[in-house]
CSV table of C-alpha atoms and ligand atoms in Angstrom, one decimal:
chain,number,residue,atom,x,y,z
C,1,UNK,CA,3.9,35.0,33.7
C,2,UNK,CA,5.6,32.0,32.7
C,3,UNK,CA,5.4,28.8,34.1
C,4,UNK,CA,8.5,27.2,34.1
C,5,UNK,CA,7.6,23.7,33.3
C,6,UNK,CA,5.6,24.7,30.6
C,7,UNK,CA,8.5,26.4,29.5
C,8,UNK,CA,9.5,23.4,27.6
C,9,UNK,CA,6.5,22.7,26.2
C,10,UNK,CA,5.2,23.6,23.1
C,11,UNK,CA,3.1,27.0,22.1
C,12,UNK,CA,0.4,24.8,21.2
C,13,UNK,CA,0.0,23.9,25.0
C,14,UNK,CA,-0.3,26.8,26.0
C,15,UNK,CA,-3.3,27.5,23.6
C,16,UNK,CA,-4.7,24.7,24.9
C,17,UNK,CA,-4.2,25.6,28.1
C,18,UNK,CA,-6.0,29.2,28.1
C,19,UNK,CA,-8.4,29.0,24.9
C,20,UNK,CA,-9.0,25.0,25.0
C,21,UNK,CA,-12.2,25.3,23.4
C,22,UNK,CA,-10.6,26.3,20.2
C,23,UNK,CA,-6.8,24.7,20.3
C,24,UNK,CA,-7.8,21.5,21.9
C,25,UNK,CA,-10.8,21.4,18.7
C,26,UNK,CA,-8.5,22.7,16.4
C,27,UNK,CA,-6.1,19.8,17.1
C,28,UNK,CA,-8.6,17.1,17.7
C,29,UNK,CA,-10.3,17.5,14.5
C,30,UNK,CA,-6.7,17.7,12.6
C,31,UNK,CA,-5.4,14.5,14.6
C,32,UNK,CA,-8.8,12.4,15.1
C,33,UNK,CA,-10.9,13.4,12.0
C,34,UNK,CA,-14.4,12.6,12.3
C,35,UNK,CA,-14.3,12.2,16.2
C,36,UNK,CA,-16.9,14.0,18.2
C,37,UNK,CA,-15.6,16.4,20.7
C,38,UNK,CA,-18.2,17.1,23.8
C,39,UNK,CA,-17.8,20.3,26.1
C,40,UNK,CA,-18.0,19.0,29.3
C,41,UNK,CA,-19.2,22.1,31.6
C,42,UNK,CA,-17.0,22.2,34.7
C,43,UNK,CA,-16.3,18.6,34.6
C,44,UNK,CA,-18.6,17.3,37.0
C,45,UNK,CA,-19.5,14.2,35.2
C,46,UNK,CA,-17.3,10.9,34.4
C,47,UNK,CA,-15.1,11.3,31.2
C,48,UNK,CA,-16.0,7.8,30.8
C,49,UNK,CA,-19.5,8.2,29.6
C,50,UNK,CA,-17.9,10.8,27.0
C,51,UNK,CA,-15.3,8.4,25.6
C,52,UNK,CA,-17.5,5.0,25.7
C,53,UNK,CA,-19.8,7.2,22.6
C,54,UNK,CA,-17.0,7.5,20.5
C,55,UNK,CA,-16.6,11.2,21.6
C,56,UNK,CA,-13.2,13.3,23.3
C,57,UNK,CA,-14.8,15.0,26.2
C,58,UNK,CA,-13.1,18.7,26.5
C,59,UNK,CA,-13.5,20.1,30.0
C,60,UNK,CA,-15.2,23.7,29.6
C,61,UNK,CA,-14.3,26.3,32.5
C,62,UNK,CA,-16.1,29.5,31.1
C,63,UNK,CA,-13.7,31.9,29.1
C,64,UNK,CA,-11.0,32.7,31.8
C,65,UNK,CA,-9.5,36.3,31.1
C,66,UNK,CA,-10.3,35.8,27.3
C,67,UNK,CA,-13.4,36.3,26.6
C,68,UNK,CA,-15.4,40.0,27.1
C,69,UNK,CA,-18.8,39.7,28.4
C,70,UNK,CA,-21.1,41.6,25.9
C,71,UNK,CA,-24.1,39.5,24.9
C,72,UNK,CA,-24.5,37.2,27.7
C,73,UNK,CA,-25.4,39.9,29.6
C,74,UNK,CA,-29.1,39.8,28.6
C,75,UNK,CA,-29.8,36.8,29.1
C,76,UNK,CA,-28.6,36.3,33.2
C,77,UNK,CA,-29.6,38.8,35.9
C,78,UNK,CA,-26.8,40.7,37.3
C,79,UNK,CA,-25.5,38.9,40.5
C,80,UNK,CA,-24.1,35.6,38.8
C,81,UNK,CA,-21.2,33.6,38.5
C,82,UNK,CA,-18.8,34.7,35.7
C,83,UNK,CA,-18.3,31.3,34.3
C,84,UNK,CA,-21.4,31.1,33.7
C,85,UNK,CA,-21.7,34.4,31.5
C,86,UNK,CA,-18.6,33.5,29.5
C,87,UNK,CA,-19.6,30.1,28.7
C,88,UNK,CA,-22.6,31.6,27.2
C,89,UNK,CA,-20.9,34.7,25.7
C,90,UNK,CA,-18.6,31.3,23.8
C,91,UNK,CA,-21.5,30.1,22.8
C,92,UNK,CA,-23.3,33.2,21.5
C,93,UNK,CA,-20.0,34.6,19.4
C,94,UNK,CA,-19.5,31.1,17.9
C,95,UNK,CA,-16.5,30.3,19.5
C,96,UNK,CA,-18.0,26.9,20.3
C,97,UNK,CA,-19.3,25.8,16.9
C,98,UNK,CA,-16.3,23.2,17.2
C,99,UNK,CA,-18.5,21.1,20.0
C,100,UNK,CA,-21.1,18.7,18.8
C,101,UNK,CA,-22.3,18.7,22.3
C,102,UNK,CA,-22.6,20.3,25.3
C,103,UNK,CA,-23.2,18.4,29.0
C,104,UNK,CA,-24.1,20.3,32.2
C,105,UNK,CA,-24.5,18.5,35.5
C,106,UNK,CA,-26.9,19.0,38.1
C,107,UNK,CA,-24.7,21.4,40.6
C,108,UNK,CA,-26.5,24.4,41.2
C,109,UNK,CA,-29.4,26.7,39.6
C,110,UNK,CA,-27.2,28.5,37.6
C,111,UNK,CA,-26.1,25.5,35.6
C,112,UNK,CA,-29.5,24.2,35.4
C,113,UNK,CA,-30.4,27.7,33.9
C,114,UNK,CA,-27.6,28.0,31.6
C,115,UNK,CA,-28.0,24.0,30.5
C,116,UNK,CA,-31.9,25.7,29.4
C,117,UNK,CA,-30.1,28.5,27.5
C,118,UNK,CA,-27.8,26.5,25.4
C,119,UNK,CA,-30.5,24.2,24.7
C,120,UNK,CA,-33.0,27.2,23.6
C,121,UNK,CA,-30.3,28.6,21.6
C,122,UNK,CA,-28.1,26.1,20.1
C,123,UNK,CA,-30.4,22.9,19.7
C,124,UNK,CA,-30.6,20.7,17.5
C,125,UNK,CA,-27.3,21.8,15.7
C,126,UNK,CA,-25.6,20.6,19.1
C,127,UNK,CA,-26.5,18.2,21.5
C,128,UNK,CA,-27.5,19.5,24.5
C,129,UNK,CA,-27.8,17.2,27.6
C,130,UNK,CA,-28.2,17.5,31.7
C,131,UNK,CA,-27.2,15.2,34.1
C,132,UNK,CA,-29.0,14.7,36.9
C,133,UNK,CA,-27.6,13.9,40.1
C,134,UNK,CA,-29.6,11.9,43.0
C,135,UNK,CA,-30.9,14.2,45.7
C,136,UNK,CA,-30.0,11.5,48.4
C,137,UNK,CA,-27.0,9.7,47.5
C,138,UNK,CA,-27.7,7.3,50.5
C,139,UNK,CA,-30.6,6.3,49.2
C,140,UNK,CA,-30.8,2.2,48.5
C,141,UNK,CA,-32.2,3.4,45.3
C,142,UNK,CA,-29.9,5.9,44.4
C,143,UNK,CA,-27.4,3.4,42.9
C,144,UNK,CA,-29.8,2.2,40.4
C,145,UNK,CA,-31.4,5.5,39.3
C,146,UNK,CA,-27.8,6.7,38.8
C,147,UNK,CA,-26.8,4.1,36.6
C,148,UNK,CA,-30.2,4.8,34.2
C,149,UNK,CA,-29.2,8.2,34.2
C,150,UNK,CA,-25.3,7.5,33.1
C,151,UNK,CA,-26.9,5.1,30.4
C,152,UNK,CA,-29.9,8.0,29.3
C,153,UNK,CA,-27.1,10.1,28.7
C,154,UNK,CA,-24.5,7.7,27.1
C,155,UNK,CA,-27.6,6.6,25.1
C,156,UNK,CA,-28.3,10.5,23.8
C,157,UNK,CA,-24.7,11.1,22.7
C,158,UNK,CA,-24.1,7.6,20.8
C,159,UNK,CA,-27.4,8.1,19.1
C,160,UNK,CA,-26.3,11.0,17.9
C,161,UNK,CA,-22.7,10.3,16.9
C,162,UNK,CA,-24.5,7.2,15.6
C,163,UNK,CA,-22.2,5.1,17.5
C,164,UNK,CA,-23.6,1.5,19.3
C,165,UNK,CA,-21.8,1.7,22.7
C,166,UNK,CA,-21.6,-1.5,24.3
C,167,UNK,CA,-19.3,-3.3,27.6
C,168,UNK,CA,-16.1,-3.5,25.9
C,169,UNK,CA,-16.1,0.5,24.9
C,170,UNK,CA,-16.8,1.9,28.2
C,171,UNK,CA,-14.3,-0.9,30.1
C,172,UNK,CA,-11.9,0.6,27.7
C,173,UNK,CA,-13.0,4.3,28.6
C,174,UNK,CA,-12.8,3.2,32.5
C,175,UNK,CA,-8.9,1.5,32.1
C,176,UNK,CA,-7.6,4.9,30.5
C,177,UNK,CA,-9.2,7.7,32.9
C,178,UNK,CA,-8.2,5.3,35.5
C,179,UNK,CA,-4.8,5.8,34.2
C,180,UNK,CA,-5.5,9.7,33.9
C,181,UNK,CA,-6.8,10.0,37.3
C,182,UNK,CA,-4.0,7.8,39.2
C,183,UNK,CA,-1.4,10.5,37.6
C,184,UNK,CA,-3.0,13.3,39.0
C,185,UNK,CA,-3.4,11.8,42.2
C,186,UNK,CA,0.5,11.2,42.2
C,187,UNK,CA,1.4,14.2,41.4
C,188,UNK,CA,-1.1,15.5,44.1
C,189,UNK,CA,1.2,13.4,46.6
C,190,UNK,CA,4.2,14.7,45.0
C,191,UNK,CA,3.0,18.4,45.5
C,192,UNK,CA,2.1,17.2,49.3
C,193,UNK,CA,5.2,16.2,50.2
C,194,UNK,CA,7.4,19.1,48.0
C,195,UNK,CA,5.1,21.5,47.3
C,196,UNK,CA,8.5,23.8,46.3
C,197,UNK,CA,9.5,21.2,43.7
C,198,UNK,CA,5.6,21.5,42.3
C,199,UNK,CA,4.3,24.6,42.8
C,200,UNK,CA,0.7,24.7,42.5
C,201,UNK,CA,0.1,27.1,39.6
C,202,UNK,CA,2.6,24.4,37.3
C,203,UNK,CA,0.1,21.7,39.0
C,204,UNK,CA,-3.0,23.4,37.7
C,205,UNK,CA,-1.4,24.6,34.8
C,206,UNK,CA,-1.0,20.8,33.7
C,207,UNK,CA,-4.2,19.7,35.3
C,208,UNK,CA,-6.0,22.1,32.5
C,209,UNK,CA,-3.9,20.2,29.9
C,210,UNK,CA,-4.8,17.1,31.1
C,211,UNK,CA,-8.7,18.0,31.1
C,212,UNK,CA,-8.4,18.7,27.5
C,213,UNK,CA,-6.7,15.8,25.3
C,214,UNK,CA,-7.5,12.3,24.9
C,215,UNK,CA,-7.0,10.1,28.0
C,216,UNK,CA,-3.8,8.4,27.1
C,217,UNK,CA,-2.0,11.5,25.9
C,218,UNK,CA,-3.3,13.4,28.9
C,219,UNK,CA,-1.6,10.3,31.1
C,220,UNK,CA,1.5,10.6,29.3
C,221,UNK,CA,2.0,13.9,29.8
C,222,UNK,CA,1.2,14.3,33.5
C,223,UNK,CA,3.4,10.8,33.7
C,224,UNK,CA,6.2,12.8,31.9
C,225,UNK,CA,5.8,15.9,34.5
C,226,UNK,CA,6.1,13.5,37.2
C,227,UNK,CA,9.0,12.0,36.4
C,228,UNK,CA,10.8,15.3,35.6
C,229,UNK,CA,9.3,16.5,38.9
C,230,UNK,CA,10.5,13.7,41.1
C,231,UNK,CA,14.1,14.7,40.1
C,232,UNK,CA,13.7,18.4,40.1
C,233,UNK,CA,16.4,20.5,42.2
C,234,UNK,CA,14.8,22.9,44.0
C,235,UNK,CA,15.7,25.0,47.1
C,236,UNK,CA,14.1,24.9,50.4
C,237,UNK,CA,11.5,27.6,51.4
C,238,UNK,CA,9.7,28.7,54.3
C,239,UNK,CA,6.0,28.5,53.3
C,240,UNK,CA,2.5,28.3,55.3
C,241,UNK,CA,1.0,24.9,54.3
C,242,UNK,CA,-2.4,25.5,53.4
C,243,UNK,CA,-5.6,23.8,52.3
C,244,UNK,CA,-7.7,25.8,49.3
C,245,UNK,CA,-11.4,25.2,49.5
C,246,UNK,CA,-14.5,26.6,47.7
C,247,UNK,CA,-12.8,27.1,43.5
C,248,UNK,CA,-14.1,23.9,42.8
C,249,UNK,CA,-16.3,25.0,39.7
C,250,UNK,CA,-15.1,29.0,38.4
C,251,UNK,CA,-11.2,29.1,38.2
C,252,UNK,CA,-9.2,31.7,39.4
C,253,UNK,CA,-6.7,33.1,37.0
C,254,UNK,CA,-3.5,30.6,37.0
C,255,UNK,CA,-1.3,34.3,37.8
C,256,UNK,CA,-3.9,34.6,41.3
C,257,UNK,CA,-2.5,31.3,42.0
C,258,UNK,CA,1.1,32.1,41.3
C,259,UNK,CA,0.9,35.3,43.5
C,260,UNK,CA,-0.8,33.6,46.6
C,261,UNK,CA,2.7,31.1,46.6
C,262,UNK,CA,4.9,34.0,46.0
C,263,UNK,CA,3.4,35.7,49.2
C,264,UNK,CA,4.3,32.7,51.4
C,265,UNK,CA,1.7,30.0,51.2
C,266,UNK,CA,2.3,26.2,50.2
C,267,UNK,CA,-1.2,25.0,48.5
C,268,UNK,CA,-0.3,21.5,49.7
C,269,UNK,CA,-4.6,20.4,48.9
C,270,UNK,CA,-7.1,21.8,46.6
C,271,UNK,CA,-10.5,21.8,44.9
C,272,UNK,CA,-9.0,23.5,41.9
C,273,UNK,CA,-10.5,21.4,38.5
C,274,UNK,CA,-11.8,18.8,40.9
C,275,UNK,CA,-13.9,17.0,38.6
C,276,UNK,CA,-10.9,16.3,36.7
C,277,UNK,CA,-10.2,13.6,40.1
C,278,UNK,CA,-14.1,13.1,41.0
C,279,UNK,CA,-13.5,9.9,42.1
C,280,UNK,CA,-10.3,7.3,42.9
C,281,UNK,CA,-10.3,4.0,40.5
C,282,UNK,CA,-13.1,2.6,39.6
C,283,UNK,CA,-14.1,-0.7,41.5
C,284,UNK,CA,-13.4,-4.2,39.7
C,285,UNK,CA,-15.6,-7.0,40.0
C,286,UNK,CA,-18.8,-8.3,37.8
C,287,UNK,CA,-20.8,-5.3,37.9
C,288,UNK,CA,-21.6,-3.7,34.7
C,289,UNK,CA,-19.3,-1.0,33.9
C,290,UNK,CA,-21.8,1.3,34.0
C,291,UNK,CA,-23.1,0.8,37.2
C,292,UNK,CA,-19.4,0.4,38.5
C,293,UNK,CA,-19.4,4.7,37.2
C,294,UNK,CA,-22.4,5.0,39.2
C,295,UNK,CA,-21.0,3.2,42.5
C,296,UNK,CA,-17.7,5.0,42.2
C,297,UNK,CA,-19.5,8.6,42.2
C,298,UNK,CA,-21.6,7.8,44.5
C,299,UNK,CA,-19.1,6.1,47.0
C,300,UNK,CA,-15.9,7.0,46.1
C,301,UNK,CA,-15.8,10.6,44.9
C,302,UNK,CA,-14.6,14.2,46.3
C,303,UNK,CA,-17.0,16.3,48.7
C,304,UNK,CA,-17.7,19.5,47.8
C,305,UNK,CA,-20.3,22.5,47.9
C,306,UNK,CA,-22.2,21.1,44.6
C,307,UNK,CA,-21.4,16.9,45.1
C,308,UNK,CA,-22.3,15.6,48.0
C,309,UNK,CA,-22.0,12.0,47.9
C,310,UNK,CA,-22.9,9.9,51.3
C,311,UNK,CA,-20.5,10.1,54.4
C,312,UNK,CA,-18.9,12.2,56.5
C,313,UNK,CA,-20.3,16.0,56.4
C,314,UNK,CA,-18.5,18.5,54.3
C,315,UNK,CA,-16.9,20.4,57.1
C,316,UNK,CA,-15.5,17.4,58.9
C,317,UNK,CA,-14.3,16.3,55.6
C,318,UNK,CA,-12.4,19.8,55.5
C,319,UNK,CA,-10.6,18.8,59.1
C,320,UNK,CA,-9.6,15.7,57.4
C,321,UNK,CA,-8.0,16.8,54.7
C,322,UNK,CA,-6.0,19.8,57.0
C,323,UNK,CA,-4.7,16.7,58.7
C,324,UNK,CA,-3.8,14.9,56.1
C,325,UNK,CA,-2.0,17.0,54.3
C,326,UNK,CA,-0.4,18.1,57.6
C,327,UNK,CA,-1.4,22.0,56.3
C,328,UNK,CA,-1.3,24.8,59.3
C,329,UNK,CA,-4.4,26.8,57.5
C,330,UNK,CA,-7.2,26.9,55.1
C,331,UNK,CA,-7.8,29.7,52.4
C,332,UNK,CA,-11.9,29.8,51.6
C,333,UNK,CA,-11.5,30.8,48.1
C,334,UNK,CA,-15.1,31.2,46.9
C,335,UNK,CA,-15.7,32.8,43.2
C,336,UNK,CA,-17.9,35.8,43.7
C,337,UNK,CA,-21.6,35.4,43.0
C,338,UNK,CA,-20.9,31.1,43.9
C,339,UNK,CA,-23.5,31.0,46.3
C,340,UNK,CA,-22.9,27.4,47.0
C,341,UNK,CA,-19.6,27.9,47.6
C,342,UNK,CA,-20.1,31.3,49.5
C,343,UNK,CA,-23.0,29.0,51.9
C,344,UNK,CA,-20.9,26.7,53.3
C,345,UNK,CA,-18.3,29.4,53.7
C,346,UNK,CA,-20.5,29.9,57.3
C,347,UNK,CA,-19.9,26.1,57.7
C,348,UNK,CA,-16.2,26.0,57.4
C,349,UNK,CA,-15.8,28.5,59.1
C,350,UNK,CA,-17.4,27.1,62.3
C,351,UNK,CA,-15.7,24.0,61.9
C,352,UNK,CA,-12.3,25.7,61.4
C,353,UNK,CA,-12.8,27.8,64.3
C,354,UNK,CA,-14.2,25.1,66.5
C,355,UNK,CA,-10.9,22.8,65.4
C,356,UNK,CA,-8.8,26.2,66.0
C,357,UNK,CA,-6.9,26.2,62.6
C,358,UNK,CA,-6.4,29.7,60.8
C,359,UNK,CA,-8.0,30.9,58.0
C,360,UNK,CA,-8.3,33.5,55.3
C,361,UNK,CA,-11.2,34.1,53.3
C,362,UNK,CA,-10.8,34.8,49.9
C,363,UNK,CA,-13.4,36.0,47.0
C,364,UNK,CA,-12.2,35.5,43.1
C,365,UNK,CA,-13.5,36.3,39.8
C,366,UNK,CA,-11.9,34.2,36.4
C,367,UNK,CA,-11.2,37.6,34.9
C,368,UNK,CA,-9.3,39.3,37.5
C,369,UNK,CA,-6.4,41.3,36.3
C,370,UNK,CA,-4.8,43.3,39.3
C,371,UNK,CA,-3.5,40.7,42.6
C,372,UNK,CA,-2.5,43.8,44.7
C,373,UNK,CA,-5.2,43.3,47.4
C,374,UNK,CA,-5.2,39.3,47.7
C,375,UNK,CA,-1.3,39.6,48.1
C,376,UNK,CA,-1.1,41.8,50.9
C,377,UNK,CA,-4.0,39.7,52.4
C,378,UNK,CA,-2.0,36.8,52.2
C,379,UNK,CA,1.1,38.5,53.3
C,380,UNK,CA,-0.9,39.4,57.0
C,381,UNK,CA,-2.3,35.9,56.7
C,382,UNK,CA,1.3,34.7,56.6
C,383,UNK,CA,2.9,37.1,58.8
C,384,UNK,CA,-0.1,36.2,61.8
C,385,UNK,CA,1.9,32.8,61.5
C,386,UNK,CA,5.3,34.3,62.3
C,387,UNK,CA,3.8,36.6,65.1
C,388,UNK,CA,1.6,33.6,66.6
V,1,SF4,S1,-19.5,29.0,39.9
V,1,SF4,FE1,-20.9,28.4,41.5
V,1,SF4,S2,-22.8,29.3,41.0
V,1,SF4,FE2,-21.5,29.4,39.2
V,1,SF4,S3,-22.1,27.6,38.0
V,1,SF4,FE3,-20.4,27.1,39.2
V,1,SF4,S4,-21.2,26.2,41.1
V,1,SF4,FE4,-22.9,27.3,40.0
């Protein structure tokens, strides 16, 4: 199915869009010979860090629908993510010999275990590196350990793009994803107020771009969309305003997305890509930069199942957002085999119920080709609105 504003845009985009690990190498290596490009696996860690070595960081989902699962097999057990398995199934057929490294962060086992993999199997040819994240983000100390971890791992990748980051590179790296990240939360607000003039699969759809091409070409674009967006004619339609929680790491298929709006649901919040928007600006002031990256994750970022920085719990958090984006439900869209995601499932729940706001529950794989069954769930989800 066709997006409709990426109709206009070019066949290249939508390469990069569904098989980013080889258009958006293919095109950085032809535009910026001789710049490093870092996978960044699912985007849990600040672009700044990236950038500030030198590097383009490349947001790495898995293999969506494109890849076939045939030798990652034998090295997970059978009940696990599948972003996990296609990531390595990239890695093992060769698809990502255009990455000179690779960075995992600290959200869950499976990660951890498939940051070990890469490392067994692709070091030293590329860099392998794991962030940690602190166990108590409250924590007086957790500020400092934080920023020595950013700087280990900056350290790591400038050493070996032979690069000497100092102040001035990662201010620079901080102004532009500032400039990224302030796009995407307009056209966040612009979906929230008219979700019909951006539906949310166009939203992702550009969001995936975005996550993929240097900083200021990924805020021109998004810019672009929200200028053509804000003057977009567009009908008015009945829809269920929603909330989706839980697809905050695996990505459902952009099509799965399409459907659930076509069956009467308005996404008007999400967790889709949310690392892309981990955090709001960056605070000014003296602070070194670094530190600055440190404070803003561990103050100023998104909740969710695998990033839990201090404040208000998760599922009170969840309440918040239903209110704020004035939505009547929530769908609980886990990807099967998350068990983070599927854990605090029994949270939500109890909050949602407690709060008395509907919700559907909803389980996704990335490589999902048939949408009969989750459109008829929707459909009753919808309907119990009309009957209510
Ligand atoms: S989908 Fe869930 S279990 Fe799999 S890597 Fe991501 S957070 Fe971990």
């Amino acid at each position: 199915m066709k997006s409709r504003l990426l109709d206009p845009l070019s066949e290249e985009a939508r390469a990069i869009v569904s098989r980013p690990w080889e258009a958006a190498v293919r095109r950085a290596r032809a535009e910026r010979p001789g710049t490093p490009v870092v996978g960044v696996f699912p985007v849990f860690i600040p672009f700044e860090i990236v950038r500030a070595s030198g590097a383009l960081p490349l947001a790495l989902f898995g293999g969506g629908g494109e890849v076939e699962v045939a030798r990652a097999d034998a090295r997970f057990q059978s009940f696990v993510c599948s972003i996990a398995k296609t990531t390595l199934e990239l890695g093992l057929r060769g698809d990502l010999s255009g990455l000179d490294a690779l960075l995992f962060g600290s959200i869950c086992d499976v990660a951890r275990n498939l940051s070990s993999v890469f490392a067994r199997n692709f070091s030293p040819k590329l860099h392998v590196d794991y962030i940690h994240y602190p166990q108590n983000p409250a924590s007086p100390a957790a500020l400092d350990w934080f920023e020595a971890e950013l700087g280990r791992v900056l350290g790591g990748l400038a050493a070996r793009f032979g690069k000497k980051p100092d102040e001035a590179a990662l201010e620079e790296a901080i102004a532009r994803q500032d400039r990224v990240r302030a796009e995407i939360r307009a056209l966040y607000e612009l979906r929230r107020e008219a979700p019909a003039r951006l539906p949310t699969f166009e939203l992702y759809a550009l969001l995936r771009l975005a996550t993929a091409l240097p900083a200021e070409e990924a805020a021109a674009v998004l810019e672009e969309a929200r200028l053509a967006l804000t003057a977009r004619e567009v009908p008015a339609r009945d829809a269920v305003r929603v909330v989706v929680e839980g697809a905050f790491c695996e990505q459902p298929p952009i099509e799965l997305i399409r459907q659930m709006e076509e069956a009467g649901l308005a996404i008007v919040d999400d967790d889709f890509q949310v690392g892309a928007r981990l955090f709001g600006e960056v605070p000014r002031g003296p602070e070194r930069p670094l530190r600055r990256i440190a404070r803003a994750f561990l103050e100023n970022s998104v909740r969710s199942s695998v990033h839990r920085p201090a404040g208000a719990a998760r599922p009170e958090r969840l309440i918040e957002r239903v209110r704020a984006a004035r939505a009547e439900g929530v769908v609980l869209m886990a990807a099967k085999f998350c068990e983070p995601a599927l854990l605090d499932q029994v949270l939500y729940r109890r909050a949602l119920e407690a709060a008395k706001i509907p919700h559907l529950r909803l389980e996704f794989e990335e490589k999902q080709w048939t949408f009969e069954r989750v459109r008829s769930e929707v459909e009753t989800f919808v309907e119990s609105f009309l009957f209510d």
